[in-house]
Coordinates of C-alpha atoms and ligand atoms in Angstrom, one line a residue:
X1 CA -15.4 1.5 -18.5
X2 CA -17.2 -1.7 -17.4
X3 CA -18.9 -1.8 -21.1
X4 CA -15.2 -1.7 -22.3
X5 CA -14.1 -4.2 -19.7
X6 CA -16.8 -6.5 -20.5
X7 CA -15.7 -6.2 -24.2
X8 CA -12.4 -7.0 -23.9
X9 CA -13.0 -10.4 -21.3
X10 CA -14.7 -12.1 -24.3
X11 CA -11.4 -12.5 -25.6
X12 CA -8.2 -11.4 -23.6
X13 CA -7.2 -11.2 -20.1
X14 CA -7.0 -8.0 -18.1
X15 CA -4.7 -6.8 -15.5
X16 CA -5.4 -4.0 -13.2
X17 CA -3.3 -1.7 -11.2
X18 CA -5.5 0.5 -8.7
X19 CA -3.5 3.9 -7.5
X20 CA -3.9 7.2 -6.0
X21 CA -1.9 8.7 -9.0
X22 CA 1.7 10.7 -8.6
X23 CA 3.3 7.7 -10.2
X24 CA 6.8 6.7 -9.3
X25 CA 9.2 3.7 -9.7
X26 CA 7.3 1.9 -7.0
X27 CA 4.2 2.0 -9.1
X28 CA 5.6 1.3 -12.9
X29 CA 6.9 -2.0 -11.6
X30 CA 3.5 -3.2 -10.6
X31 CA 2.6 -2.0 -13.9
X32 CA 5.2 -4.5 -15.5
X33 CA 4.4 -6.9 -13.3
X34 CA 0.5 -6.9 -15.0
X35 CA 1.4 -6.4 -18.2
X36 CA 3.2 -9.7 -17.9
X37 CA 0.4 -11.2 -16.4
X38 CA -2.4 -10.3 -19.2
X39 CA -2.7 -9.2 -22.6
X40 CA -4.5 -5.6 -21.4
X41 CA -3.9 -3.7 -18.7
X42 CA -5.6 -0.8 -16.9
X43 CA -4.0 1.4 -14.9
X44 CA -6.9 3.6 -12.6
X45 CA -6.0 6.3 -11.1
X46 CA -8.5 8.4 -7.9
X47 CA -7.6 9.7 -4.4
X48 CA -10.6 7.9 -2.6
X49 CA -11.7 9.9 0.1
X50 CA -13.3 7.1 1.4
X51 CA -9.9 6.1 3.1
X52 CA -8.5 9.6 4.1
X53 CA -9.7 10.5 7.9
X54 CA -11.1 13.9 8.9
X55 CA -7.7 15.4 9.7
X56 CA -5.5 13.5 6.8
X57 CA -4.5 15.1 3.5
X58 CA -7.1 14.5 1.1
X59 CA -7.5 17.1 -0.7
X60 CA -3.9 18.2 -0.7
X61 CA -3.0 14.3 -1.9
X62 CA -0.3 14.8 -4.5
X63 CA -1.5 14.8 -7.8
X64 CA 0.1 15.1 -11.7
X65 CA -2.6 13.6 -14.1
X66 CA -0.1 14.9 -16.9
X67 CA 2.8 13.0 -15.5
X68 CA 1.2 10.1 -14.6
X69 CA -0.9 10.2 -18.2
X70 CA 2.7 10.1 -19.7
X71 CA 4.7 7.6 -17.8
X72 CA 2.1 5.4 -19.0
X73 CA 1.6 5.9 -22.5
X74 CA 5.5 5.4 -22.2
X75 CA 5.5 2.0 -20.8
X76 CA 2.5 1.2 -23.1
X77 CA -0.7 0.7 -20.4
X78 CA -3.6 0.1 -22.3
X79 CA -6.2 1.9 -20.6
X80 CA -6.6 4.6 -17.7
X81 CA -9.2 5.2 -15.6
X82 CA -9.5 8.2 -14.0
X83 CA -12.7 9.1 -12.7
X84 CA -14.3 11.8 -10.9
X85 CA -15.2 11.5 -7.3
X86 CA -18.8 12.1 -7.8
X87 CA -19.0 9.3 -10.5
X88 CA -17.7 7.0 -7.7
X89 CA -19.5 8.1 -5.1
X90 CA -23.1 9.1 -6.2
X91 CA -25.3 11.2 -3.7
X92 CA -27.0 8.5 -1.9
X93 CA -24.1 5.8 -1.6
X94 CA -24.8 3.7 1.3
X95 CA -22.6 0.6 0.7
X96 CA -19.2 -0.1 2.7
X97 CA -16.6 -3.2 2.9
X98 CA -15.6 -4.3 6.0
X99 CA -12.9 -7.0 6.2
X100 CA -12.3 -7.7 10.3
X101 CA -9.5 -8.7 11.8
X102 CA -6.7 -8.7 9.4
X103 CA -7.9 -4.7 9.6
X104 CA -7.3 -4.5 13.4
X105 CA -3.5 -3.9 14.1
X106 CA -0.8 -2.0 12.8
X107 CA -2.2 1.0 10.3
X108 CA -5.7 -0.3 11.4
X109 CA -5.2 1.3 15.2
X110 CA -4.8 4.9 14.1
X111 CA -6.6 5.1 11.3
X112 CA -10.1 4.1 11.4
X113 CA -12.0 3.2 8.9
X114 CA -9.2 3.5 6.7
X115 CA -9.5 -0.1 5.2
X116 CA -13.3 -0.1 4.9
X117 CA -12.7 2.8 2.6
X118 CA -9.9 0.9 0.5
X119 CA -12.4 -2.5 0.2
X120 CA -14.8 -0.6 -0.9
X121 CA -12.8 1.3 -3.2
X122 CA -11.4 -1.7 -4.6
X123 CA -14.5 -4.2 -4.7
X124 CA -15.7 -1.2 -6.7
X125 CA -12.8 -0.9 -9.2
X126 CA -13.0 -5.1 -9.7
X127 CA -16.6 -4.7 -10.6
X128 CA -16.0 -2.0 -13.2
X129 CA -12.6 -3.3 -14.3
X130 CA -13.2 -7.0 -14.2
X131 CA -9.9 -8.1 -13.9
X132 CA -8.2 -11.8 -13.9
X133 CA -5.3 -10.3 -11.8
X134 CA -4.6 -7.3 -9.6
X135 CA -1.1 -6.0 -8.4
X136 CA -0.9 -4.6 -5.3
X137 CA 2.5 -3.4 -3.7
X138 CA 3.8 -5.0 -0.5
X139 CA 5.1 -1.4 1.0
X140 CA 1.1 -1.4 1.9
X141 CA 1.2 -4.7 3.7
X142 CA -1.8 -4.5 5.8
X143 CA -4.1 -3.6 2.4
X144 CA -2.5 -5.8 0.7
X145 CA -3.5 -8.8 3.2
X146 CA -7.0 -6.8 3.7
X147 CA -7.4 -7.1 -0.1
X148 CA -6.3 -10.5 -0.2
X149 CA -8.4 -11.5 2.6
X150 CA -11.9 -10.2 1.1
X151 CA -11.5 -11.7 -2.4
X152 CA -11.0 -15.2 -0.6
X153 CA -14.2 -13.8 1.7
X154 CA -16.4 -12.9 -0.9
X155 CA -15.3 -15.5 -4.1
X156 CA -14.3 -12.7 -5.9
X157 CA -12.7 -14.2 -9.5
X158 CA -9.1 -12.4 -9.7
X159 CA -6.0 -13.5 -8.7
X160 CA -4.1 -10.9 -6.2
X161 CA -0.6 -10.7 -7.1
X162 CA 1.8 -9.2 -4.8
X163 CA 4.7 -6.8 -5.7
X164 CA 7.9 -6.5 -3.5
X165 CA 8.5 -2.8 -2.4
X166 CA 10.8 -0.3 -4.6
X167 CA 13.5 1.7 -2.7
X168 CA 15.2 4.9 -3.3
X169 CA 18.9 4.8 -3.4
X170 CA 19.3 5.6 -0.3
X171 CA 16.7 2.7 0.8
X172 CA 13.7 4.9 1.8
X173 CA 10.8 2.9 0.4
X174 CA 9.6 5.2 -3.1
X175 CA 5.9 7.0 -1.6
X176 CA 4.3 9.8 -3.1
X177 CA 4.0 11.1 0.2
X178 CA 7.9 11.4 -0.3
X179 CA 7.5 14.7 -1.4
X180 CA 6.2 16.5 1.5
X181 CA 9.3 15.4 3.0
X182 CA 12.1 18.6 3.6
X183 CA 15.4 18.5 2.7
X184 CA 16.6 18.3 6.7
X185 CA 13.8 15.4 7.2
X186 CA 15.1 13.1 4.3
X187 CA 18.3 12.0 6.5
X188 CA 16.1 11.0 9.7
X189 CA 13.2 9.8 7.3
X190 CA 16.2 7.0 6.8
X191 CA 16.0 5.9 10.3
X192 CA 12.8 3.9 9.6
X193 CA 14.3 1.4 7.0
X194 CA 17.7 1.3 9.0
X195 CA 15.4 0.2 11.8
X196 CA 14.0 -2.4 10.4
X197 CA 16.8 -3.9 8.3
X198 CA 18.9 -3.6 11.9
X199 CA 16.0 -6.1 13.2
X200 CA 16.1 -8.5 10.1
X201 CA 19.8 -8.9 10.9
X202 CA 19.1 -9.6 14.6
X203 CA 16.8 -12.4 13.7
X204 CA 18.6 -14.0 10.9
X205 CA 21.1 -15.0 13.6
X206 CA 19.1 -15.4 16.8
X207 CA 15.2 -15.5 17.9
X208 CA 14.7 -12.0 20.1
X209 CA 11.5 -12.0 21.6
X210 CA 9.1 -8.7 20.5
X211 CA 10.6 -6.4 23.4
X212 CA 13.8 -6.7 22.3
X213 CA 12.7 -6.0 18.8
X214 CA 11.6 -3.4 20.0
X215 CA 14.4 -2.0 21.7
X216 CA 16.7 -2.7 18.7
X217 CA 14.8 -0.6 16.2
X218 CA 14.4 2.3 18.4
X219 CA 18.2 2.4 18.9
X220 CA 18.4 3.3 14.9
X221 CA 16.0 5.7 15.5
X222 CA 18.0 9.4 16.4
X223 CA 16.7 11.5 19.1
X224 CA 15.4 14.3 17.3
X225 CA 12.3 16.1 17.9
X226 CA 10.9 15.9 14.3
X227 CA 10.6 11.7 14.2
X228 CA 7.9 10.1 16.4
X229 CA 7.3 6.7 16.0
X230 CA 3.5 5.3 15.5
X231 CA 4.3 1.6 16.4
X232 CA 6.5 -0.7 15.3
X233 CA 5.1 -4.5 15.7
X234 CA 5.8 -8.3 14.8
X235 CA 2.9 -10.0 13.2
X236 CA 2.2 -13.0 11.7
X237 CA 2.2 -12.8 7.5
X238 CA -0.7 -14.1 6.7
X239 CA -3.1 -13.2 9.8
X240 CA -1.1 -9.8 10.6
X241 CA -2.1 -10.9 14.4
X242 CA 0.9 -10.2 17.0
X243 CA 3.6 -13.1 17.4
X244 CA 4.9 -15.0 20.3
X245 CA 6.9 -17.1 18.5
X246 CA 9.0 -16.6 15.1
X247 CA 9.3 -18.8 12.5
X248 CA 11.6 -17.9 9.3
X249 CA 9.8 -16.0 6.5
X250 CA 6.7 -16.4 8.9
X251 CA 7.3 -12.2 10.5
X252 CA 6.1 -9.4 9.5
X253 CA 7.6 -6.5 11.4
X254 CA 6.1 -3.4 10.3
X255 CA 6.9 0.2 11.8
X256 CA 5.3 3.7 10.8
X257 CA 6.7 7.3 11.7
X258 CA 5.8 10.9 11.6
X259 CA 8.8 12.9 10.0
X260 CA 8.1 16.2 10.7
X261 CA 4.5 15.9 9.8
X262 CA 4.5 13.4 6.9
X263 CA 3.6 9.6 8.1
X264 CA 5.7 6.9 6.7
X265 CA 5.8 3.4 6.9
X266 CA 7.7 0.4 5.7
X267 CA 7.9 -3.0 6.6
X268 CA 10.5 -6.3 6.3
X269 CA 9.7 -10.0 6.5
X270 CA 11.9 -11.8 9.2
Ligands
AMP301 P1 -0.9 4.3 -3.8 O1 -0.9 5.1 -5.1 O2 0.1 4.8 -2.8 O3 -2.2 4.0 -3.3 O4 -0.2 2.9 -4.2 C1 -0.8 2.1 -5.3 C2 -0.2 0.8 -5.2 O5 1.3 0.9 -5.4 C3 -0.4 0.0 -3.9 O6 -0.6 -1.4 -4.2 C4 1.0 0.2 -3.2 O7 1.3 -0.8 -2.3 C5 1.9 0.2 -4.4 N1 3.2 0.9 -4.0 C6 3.3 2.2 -3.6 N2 4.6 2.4 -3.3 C7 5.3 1.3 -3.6 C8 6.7 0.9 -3.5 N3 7.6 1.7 -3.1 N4 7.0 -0.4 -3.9 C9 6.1 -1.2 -4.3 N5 4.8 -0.9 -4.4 C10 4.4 0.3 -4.1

């Protein structure tokens, strides 16, 4: 793949689109978005264990190679790349990204060592793929700024474009983790996004201060035994570090639940 990348940099431009595969809406329109961008585009596809923890779902990560192989040859992606774990991860790998701070809050608290596992993933993917762009969705904000933040860090020569997140219908925020969802947990799997638009509407007409954000998300949120929330937290854009104060556009306010057992998570800009 990186002889073919190599190849094709003499002349054109390449845009990549890393994902874990199971390819909806959400990820097609990042697809668009690159093949704007560059005359070839790669789509690659591989569940990186690196960023699963011990008691996350891996190995039961939804997965339709067929489908995805499909939906792309449709919307006319030049190349796929799809490989195998052990071509990834060699016996004897020993080298790990690790981008501080912007890593810290939000997803960062519960899931450690998640992010590590995505720069390294994705340092890996620019090396083979050599890209002059890369599309990343905004429904993974915190990777999003992590990935942002190490190719500033380590001069890294592609240019991180940022897509804005794809909603069902209804307005739950398209996931392939979607699926695990039941039919009774779709309606409070709403919750979440009527949460967080009930907070954008608060702070387009006043400044509430992060308790009272608080309090107005939960009140969206039904009590039912199968929703837990994980946090729900006001951060800065660009440094993803809590905020005293608000500015407009400036907010982040991202929120992750447990339906039932699936985690989901959105997030809004206030
Ligand atoms: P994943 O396959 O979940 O790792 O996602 C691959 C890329 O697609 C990431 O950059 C995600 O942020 C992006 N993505 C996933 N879902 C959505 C969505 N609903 N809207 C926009 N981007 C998305």
């Amino acid at each position: 793949m990186q002889a073919i990348c190599l190849r094709i940099k003499k002349k054109s431009s390449i845009a990549v689109v890393p994902t874990m595969g199971h390819l909806h809406d959400g990820h097609l329109a990042l697809v668009r978005i690159a093949q704007r961008k560059a005359s070839v585009t790669i789509v690659t596809i591989f569940v990186n264990p690196l960023q699963f923890g011990q008691n996350e779902d891996c190995q039961v990560y939804p997965r339709d190679e067929r489908g995805d192989l499909k939906k792309l040859r449709r919307l006319g992606v030049d190349y796929v790349f799809m490989p195998k774990v052990f071509a990834m991860y060699p016996e004897g790998f020993k080298t790990t990204v690790h981008v501080e701070h912007v890593t810290k809050n939000l997803c960062g608290r519960s899931r450690p060592g998640h992010f590590d596992g995505v720069a390294t993933v994705v340092l890996k993917l620019f090396e083979i793929t050599r890209p002059d762009f890369a599309v990343f969705g905004k429904k993974d904000y915190q990777q999003l700024v992590t990935i942002k933040t190490m190719v500033k860090d380590l001069d890294l020569p592609v240019r991180i474009l940022a897509a804005p997140i794809v909603r069902e219908k209804d307005g739950l925020a398209m996931s392939s983790r979607n699926i695990y969802l039941k039919p009774a947990e779709r309606r409070p799997a709403l919750a979440l996004y009527r949460g967080l638009l009930a907070v954008k509407k608060v702070c387009r007409n006043g400044h509430p201060d992060r308790q009272q954000i608080e309090k107005i998300f939960r009140n969206q949120i039904p009590k039912d035994k199968r929703i837990k929330l994980e946090y729900i937290e006001c951060v800065n854009v660009r440094t993803l570090e809590p905020c005293k104060t608000f500015k407009r556009n400036n907010t982040l306010v991202a929120a992750a639940v447990f339906i039932g057992n699936t985690r989901l998570i959105d997030n809004v800009v206030v």
